[in-house]
mmCIF file of C-alpha atoms in Angstrom:
data_model
loop_
_atom_site.group_PDB
_atom_site.id
_atom_site.type_symbol
_atom_site.label_atom_id
_atom_site.label_comp_id
_atom_site.label_asym_id
_atom_site.label_seq_id
_atom_site.Cartn_x
_atom_site.Cartn_y
_atom_site.Cartn_z
ATOM 1 C CA MET A 126 -18.338 -52.230 -26.955
ATOM 2 C CA LEU A 127 -16.037 -54.622 -25.226
ATOM 3 C CA ASP A 128 -12.885 -53.029 -24.045
ATOM 4 C CA GLN A 129 -10.907 -56.221 -22.837
ATOM 5 C CA ALA A 130 -7.712 -54.799 -23.494
ATOM 6 C CA ASN A 131 -8.472 -51.975 -21.226
ATOM 7 C CA VAL A 132 -7.668 -49.470 -23.825
ATOM 8 C CA PHE A 133 -10.302 -46.937 -23.053
ATOM 9 C CA PRO A 134 -10.713 -44.892 -20.009
ATOM 10 C CA VAL A 135 -14.009 -45.753 -18.096
ATOM 11 C CA ARG A 136 -15.641 -42.706 -18.489
ATOM 12 C CA ASP A 137 -14.384 -42.753 -22.696
ATOM 13 C CA GLU A 138 -15.446 -46.370 -22.959
ATOM 14 C CA ALA A 139 -19.156 -45.319 -21.677
ATOM 15 C CA ALA A 140 -19.208 -42.300 -23.954
ATOM 16 C CA LEU A 141 -18.150 -44.419 -27.040
ATOM 17 C CA SER A 142 -20.839 -46.816 -26.282
ATOM 18 C CA LYS A 143 -23.463 -44.550 -25.914
ATOM 19 C CA ARG A 144 -22.668 -42.717 -29.257
ATOM 20 C CA LEU A 145 -22.283 -45.881 -31.054
ATOM 21 C CA THR A 146 -25.804 -46.849 -29.598
ATOM 22 C CA GLN A 147 -27.372 -43.865 -30.557
ATOM 23 C CA TYR A 148 -25.801 -44.101 -34.110
ATOM 24 C CA TRP A 149 -27.322 -47.648 -34.653
ATOM 25 C CA ALA A 150 -30.994 -46.371 -33.589
ATOM 26 C CA LYS A 151 -30.445 -43.490 -35.856
ATOM 27 C CA SER A 152 -28.996 -45.344 -38.817
ATOM 28 C CA GLY A 153 -29.604 -48.996 -38.667
ATOM 29 C CA ASN A 154 -25.740 -49.427 -39.088
ATOM 30 C CA ALA A 155 -24.534 -51.359 -36.124
ATOM 31 C CA LEU A 156 -20.695 -50.101 -35.236
ATOM 32 C CA VAL A 157 -19.090 -52.012 -32.646
ATOM 33 C CA VAL A 158 -15.787 -51.643 -31.084
ATOM 34 C CA ALA A 159 -13.957 -54.730 -29.284
ATOM 35 C CA THR A 160 -10.428 -54.540 -27.925
ATOM 36 C CA ILE A 161 -9.091 -58.000 -26.666
ATOM 37 C CA SER A 162 -5.980 -58.939 -24.852
ATOM 38 C CA SER A 163 -5.353 -62.199 -27.022
ATOM 39 C CA LEU A 164 -6.377 -63.697 -30.654
ATOM 40 C CA GLU A 165 -5.953 -67.048 -28.637
ATOM 41 C CA GLY A 166 -3.628 -68.232 -31.581
ATOM 42 C CA LYS A 167 -6.092 -67.445 -34.210
ATOM 43 C CA SER A 168 -5.561 -64.869 -37.212
ATOM 44 C CA ILE A 169 -7.046 -61.373 -36.840
ATOM 45 C CA ASP A 170 -9.412 -62.447 -39.735
ATOM 46 C CA ASP A 171 -10.531 -65.440 -38.377
ATOM 47 C CA TYR A 172 -10.839 -64.171 -34.826
ATOM 48 C CA ALA A 173 -13.010 -61.042 -36.117
ATOM 49 C CA LEU A 174 -15.582 -62.932 -38.355
ATOM 50 C CA GLY A 175 -15.946 -65.468 -35.528
ATOM 51 C CA LEU A 176 -16.821 -62.767 -33.170
ATOM 52 C CA PHE A 177 -19.122 -60.936 -35.626
ATOM 53 C CA ASN A 178 -21.026 -63.813 -36.418
ATOM 54 C CA ASP A 179 -21.260 -65.017 -32.612
ATOM 55 C CA TRP A 180 -22.357 -61.477 -31.626
ATOM 56 C CA GLY A 181 -24.918 -61.160 -34.360
ATOM 57 C CA ILE A 182 -23.574 -57.634 -35.436
ATOM 58 C CA GLY A 183 -26.390 -56.150 -37.347
ATOM 59 C CA ASP A 184 -30.139 -56.525 -38.045
ATOM 60 C CA ALA A 185 -30.309 -60.443 -39.071
ATOM 61 C CA LYS A 186 -32.492 -59.191 -42.068
ATOM 62 C CA THR A 187 -30.215 -56.497 -43.568
ATOM 63 C CA ASN A 188 -26.918 -57.536 -41.999
ATOM 64 C CA ARG A 189 -25.765 -53.875 -41.971
ATOM 65 C CA GLY A 190 -23.177 -54.580 -39.362
ATOM 66 C CA ILE A 191 -19.383 -53.505 -38.723
ATOM 67 C CA LEU A 192 -16.771 -54.753 -36.119
ATOM 68 C CA VAL A 193 -13.698 -52.899 -35.676
ATOM 69 C CA LEU A 194 -11.451 -55.240 -33.468
ATOM 70 C CA LEU A 195 -8.340 -54.270 -31.909
ATOM 71 C CA ALA A 196 -5.817 -56.964 -30.750
ATOM 72 C CA PRO A 197 -2.952 -54.256 -29.350
ATOM 73 C CA ASN A 198 -0.818 -57.001 -27.268
ATOM 74 C CA GLU A 199 -0.461 -58.567 -30.962
ATOM 75 C CA ARG A 200 -0.190 -55.465 -32.804
ATOM 76 C CA LYS A 201 -3.391 -56.106 -35.133
ATOM 77 C CA VAL A 202 -6.544 -54.513 -36.083
ATOM 78 C CA ARG A 203 -9.312 -55.486 -38.343
ATOM 79 C CA ILE A 204 -12.649 -54.026 -39.802
ATOM 80 C CA GLU A 205 -15.084 -56.883 -40.648
ATOM 81 C CA ILE A 206 -17.893 -55.695 -42.538
ATOM 82 C CA GLY A 207 -21.343 -57.346 -42.662
ATOM 83 C CA CYS A 208 -22.663 -58.361 -46.104
ATOM 84 C CA GLY A 209 -25.219 -55.602 -45.863
ATOM 85 C CA LEU A 210 -22.783 -52.658 -45.815
ATOM 86 C CA GLU A 211 -20.225 -54.255 -48.324
ATOM 87 C CA GLY A 212 -21.197 -52.012 -51.133
ATOM 88 C CA VAL A 213 -20.702 -48.661 -48.541
ATOM 89 C CA ILE A 214 -17.398 -49.895 -46.919
ATOM 90 C CA SER A 215 -15.491 -52.143 -49.268
ATOM 91 C CA ASP A 216 -12.597 -54.086 -47.643
ATOM 92 C CA SER A 217 -10.443 -51.482 -49.464
ATOM 93 C CA ILE A 218 -12.080 -48.543 -47.720
ATOM 94 C CA ALA A 219 -11.607 -50.425 -44.365
ATOM 95 C CA LYS A 220 -8.045 -50.740 -44.998
ATOM 96 C CA GLN A 221 -7.632 -47.264 -45.754
ATOM 97 C CA VAL A 222 -9.556 -46.360 -42.849
ATOM 98 C CA ILE A 223 -6.781 -48.567 -41.016
ATOM 99 C CA GLU A 224 -3.628 -47.391 -42.610
ATOM 100 C CA ASN A 225 -4.676 -43.744 -42.645
ATOM 101 C CA GLN A 226 -6.535 -42.983 -39.670
ATOM 102 C CA MET A 227 -5.845 -45.747 -37.053
ATOM 103 C CA THR A 228 -2.531 -47.081 -37.634
ATOM 104 C CA PRO A 229 -0.448 -43.657 -37.231
ATOM 105 C CA LEU A 230 -2.243 -43.107 -34.079
ATOM 106 C CA TYR A 231 -1.605 -46.831 -32.827
ATOM 107 C CA ARG A 232 2.353 -46.549 -33.770
ATOM 108 C CA GLN A 233 2.457 -43.480 -31.231
ATOM 109 C CA GLY A 234 0.857 -45.972 -28.469
ATOM 110 C CA GLN A 235 -2.366 -43.822 -29.052
ATOM 111 C CA PHE A 236 -4.858 -46.853 -29.120
ATOM 112 C CA GLU A 237 -8.114 -45.173 -27.850
ATOM 113 C CA ARG A 238 -7.493 -42.080 -30.518
ATOM 114 C CA GLY A 239 -6.615 -44.303 -33.252
ATOM 115 C CA THR A 240 -9.836 -46.142 -32.561
ATOM 116 C CA ILE A 241 -12.094 -43.329 -32.267
ATOM 117 C CA ALA A 242 -10.431 -41.865 -35.466
ATOM 118 C CA GLY A 243 -11.037 -45.044 -37.496
ATOM 119 C CA VAL A 244 -14.873 -45.066 -35.951
ATOM 120 C CA ASP A 245 -15.377 -41.340 -36.915
ATOM 121 C CA SER A 246 -14.116 -42.266 -40.565
ATOM 122 C CA LEU A 247 -16.183 -45.301 -41.109
ATOM 123 C CA ILE A 248 -19.248 -43.306 -39.908
ATOM 124 C CA ALA A 249 -18.524 -40.305 -42.524
ATOM 125 C CA HIS A 250 -18.087 -43.132 -45.257
ATOM 126 C CA LEU A 251 -21.887 -44.390 -44.346
ATOM 127 C CA GLN A 252 -22.988 -40.813 -44.015
ATOM 128 C CA SER A 253 -21.504 -40.028 -47.395
ATOM 129 C CA PRO A 254 -23.990 -39.379 -50.446
ATOM 130 C CA ALA A 255 -22.344 -42.848 -51.972
ATOM 131 C CA ALA A 256 -23.545 -44.598 -49.306
ATOM 132 C CA ALA A 257 -27.279 -44.211 -50.952
ATOM 133 C CA ASN A 258 -25.962 -45.921 -53.830
ATOM 134 C CA ASP A 259 -24.810 -49.184 -52.220
ATOM 135 C CA ASN A 260 -24.661 -51.792 -55.163
ATOM 136 C CA GLY A 261 -24.640 -54.958 -52.731
ATOM 137 C CA PRO A 262 -22.602 -57.659 -51.754
ATOM 138 C CA GLN A 263 -18.943 -57.534 -52.875
ATOM 139 C CA THR A 264 -17.142 -60.658 -51.236
ATOM 140 C CA GLN A 265 -17.723 -64.211 -52.481
ATOM 141 C CA ARG A 266 -18.937 -65.445 -49.208
ATOM 142 C CA CYS A 267 -21.392 -62.481 -49.339
ATOM 143 C CA ARG A 268 -22.520 -62.851 -52.928
ATOM 144 C CA VAL A 269 -23.499 -66.695 -52.154
ATOM 145 C CA ALA A 270 -25.381 -66.048 -48.945
ATOM 146 C CA ALA A 271 -27.247 -63.182 -50.960
ATOM 147 C CA LYS A 272 -28.136 -65.946 -53.687
ATOM 148 C CA ALA A 273 -29.136 -68.785 -51.115
ATOM 149 C CA LYS A 274 -31.204 -65.966 -49.230
ATOM 150 C CA ALA A 275 -33.244 -65.221 -52.514
ATOM 151 C CA ALA A 276 -33.712 -69.151 -53.375
#
């Protein structure tokens, strides 16, 4: 977890970091939260994908990682999904999590609570029975990567 935007009190940041580390050890799914003070002129999508790839979120073999990126100064949030989890957490599910769990709390200035609500919802989706029926990569980028890996 990285809290560059200072959204979380230190104690709560440590508790969330511990929770995410334990979740990863138990499930094999890496869930990372980052808050940043600036997108540095980039779109939230480009920044999130770059950070996801730079940090290598998720196991290199399975690519089962998720990044929750919050840029509160620009009022932007993105959930970046690794190719190994796209069948479980689609872009539409990520959008629903942002719109239904996170944004209402963000609008009230409750960035910490909104982020935790989003994390809780993502973990619930990952633990649902439907997650066992992961139907593989959904986006063009991930389908191309899967074909290249298989060749």
